[in-house]
Tab-separated table of C-alpha atoms in Angstrom:
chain	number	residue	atom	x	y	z
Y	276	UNK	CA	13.080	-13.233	-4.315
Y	277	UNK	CA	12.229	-11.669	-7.334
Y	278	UNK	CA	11.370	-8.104	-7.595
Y	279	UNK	CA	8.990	-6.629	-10.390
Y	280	UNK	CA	10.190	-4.019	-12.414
Y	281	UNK	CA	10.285	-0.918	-10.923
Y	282	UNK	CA	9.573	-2.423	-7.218
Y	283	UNK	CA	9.926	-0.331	-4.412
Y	284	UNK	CA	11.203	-2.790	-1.644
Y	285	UNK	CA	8.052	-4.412	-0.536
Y	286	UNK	CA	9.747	-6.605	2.369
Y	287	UNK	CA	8.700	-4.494	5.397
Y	288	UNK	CA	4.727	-3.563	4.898
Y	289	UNK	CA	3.359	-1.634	7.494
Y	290	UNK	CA	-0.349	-1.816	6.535
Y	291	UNK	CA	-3.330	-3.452	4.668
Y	292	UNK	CA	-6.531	-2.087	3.756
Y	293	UNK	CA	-9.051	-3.194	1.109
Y	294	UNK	CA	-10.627	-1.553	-1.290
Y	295	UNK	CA	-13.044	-1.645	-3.610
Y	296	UNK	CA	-12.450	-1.136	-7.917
Y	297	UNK	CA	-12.721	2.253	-9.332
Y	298	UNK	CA	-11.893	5.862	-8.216
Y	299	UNK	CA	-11.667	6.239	-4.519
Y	300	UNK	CA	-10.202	9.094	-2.308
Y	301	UNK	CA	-9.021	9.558	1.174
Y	302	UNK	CA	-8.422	5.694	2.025
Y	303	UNK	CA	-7.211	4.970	5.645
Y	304	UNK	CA	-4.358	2.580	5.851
Y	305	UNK	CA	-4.022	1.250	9.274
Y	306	UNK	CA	-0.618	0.940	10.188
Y	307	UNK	CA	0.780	-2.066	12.016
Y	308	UNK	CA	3.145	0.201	13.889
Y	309	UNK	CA	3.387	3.780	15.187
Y	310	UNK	CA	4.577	6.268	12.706
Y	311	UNK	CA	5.395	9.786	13.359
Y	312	UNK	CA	4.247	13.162	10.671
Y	313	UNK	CA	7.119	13.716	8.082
Y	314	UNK	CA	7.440	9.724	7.748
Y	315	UNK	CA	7.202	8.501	4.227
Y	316	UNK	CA	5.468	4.768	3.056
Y	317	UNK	CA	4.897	3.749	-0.598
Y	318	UNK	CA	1.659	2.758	-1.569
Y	319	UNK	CA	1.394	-0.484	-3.842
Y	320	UNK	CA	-1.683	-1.872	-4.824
Y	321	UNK	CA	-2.564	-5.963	-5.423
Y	322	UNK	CA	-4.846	-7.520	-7.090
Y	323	UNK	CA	-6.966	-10.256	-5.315
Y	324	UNK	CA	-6.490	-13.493	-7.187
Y	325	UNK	CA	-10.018	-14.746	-6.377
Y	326	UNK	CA	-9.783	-15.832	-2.940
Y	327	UNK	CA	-10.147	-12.275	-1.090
Y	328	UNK	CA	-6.763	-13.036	1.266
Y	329	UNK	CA	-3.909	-10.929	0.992
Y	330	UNK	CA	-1.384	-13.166	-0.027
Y	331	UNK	CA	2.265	-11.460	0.051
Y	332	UNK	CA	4.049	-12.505	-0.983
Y	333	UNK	CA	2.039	-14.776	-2.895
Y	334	UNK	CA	-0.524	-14.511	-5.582
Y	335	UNK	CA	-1.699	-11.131	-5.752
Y	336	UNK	CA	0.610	-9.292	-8.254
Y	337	UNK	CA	0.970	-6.186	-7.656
Y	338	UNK	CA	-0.312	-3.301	-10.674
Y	339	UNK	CA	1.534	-2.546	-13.411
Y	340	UNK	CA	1.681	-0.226	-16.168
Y	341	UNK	CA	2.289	-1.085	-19.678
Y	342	UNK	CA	5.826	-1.568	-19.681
Y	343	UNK	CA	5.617	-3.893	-16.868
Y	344	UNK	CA	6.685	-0.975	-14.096
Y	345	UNK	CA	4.867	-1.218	-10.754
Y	346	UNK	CA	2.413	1.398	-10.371
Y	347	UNK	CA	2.861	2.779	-6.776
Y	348	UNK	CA	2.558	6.380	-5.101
Y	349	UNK	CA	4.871	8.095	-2.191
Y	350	UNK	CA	3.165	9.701	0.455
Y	351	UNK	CA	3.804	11.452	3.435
Y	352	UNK	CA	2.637	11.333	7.070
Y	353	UNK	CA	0.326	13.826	8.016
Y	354	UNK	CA	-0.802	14.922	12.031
Y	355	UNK	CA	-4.604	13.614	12.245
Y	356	UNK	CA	-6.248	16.704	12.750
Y	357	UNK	CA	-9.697	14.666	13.428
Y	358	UNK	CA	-8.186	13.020	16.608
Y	359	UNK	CA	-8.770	14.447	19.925
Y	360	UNK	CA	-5.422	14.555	22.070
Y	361	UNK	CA	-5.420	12.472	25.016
């Protein structure tokens, strides 16, 4: 398999969401499995190539910048405040 430059290791995804072009903030990734707060994911996103699947691997590459390294973001789990304990 080969990686992009850059790459974080994309070969155990724990979510999909889409979303739409332009600036957006606070988007919810459901997660496939449970997580716990102080767990970390990296965020990659694809672009659609026409067909709106998510094809990975596949066809939608993931973005880039200039000098061909994958544009991604870190983040941290974070205790949903919103939820009401059960």
């Amino acid at each position: 398999k080969t990686m992009e430059k850059g790459m974080p290791d994309e070969s155990n995804f724990k979510g999909v969401t889409g979303i739409l072009e332009g600036n957006q903030q606070n988007i919810k990734i459901p997660l496939t499995e449970k997580s716990s707060p102080g767990d970390t994911y990296s965020i990659i996103i694809h672009f659609d190539d026409g067909d709106k699947i998510f094809e990975f691997p596949g066809d939608d590459k993931p973005s880039v910048f200039k000098d061909g390294t994958v544009n991604y973001v870190r983040t941290l789990i974070t205790p949903d405040l919103t939820e009401t304990p059960q």
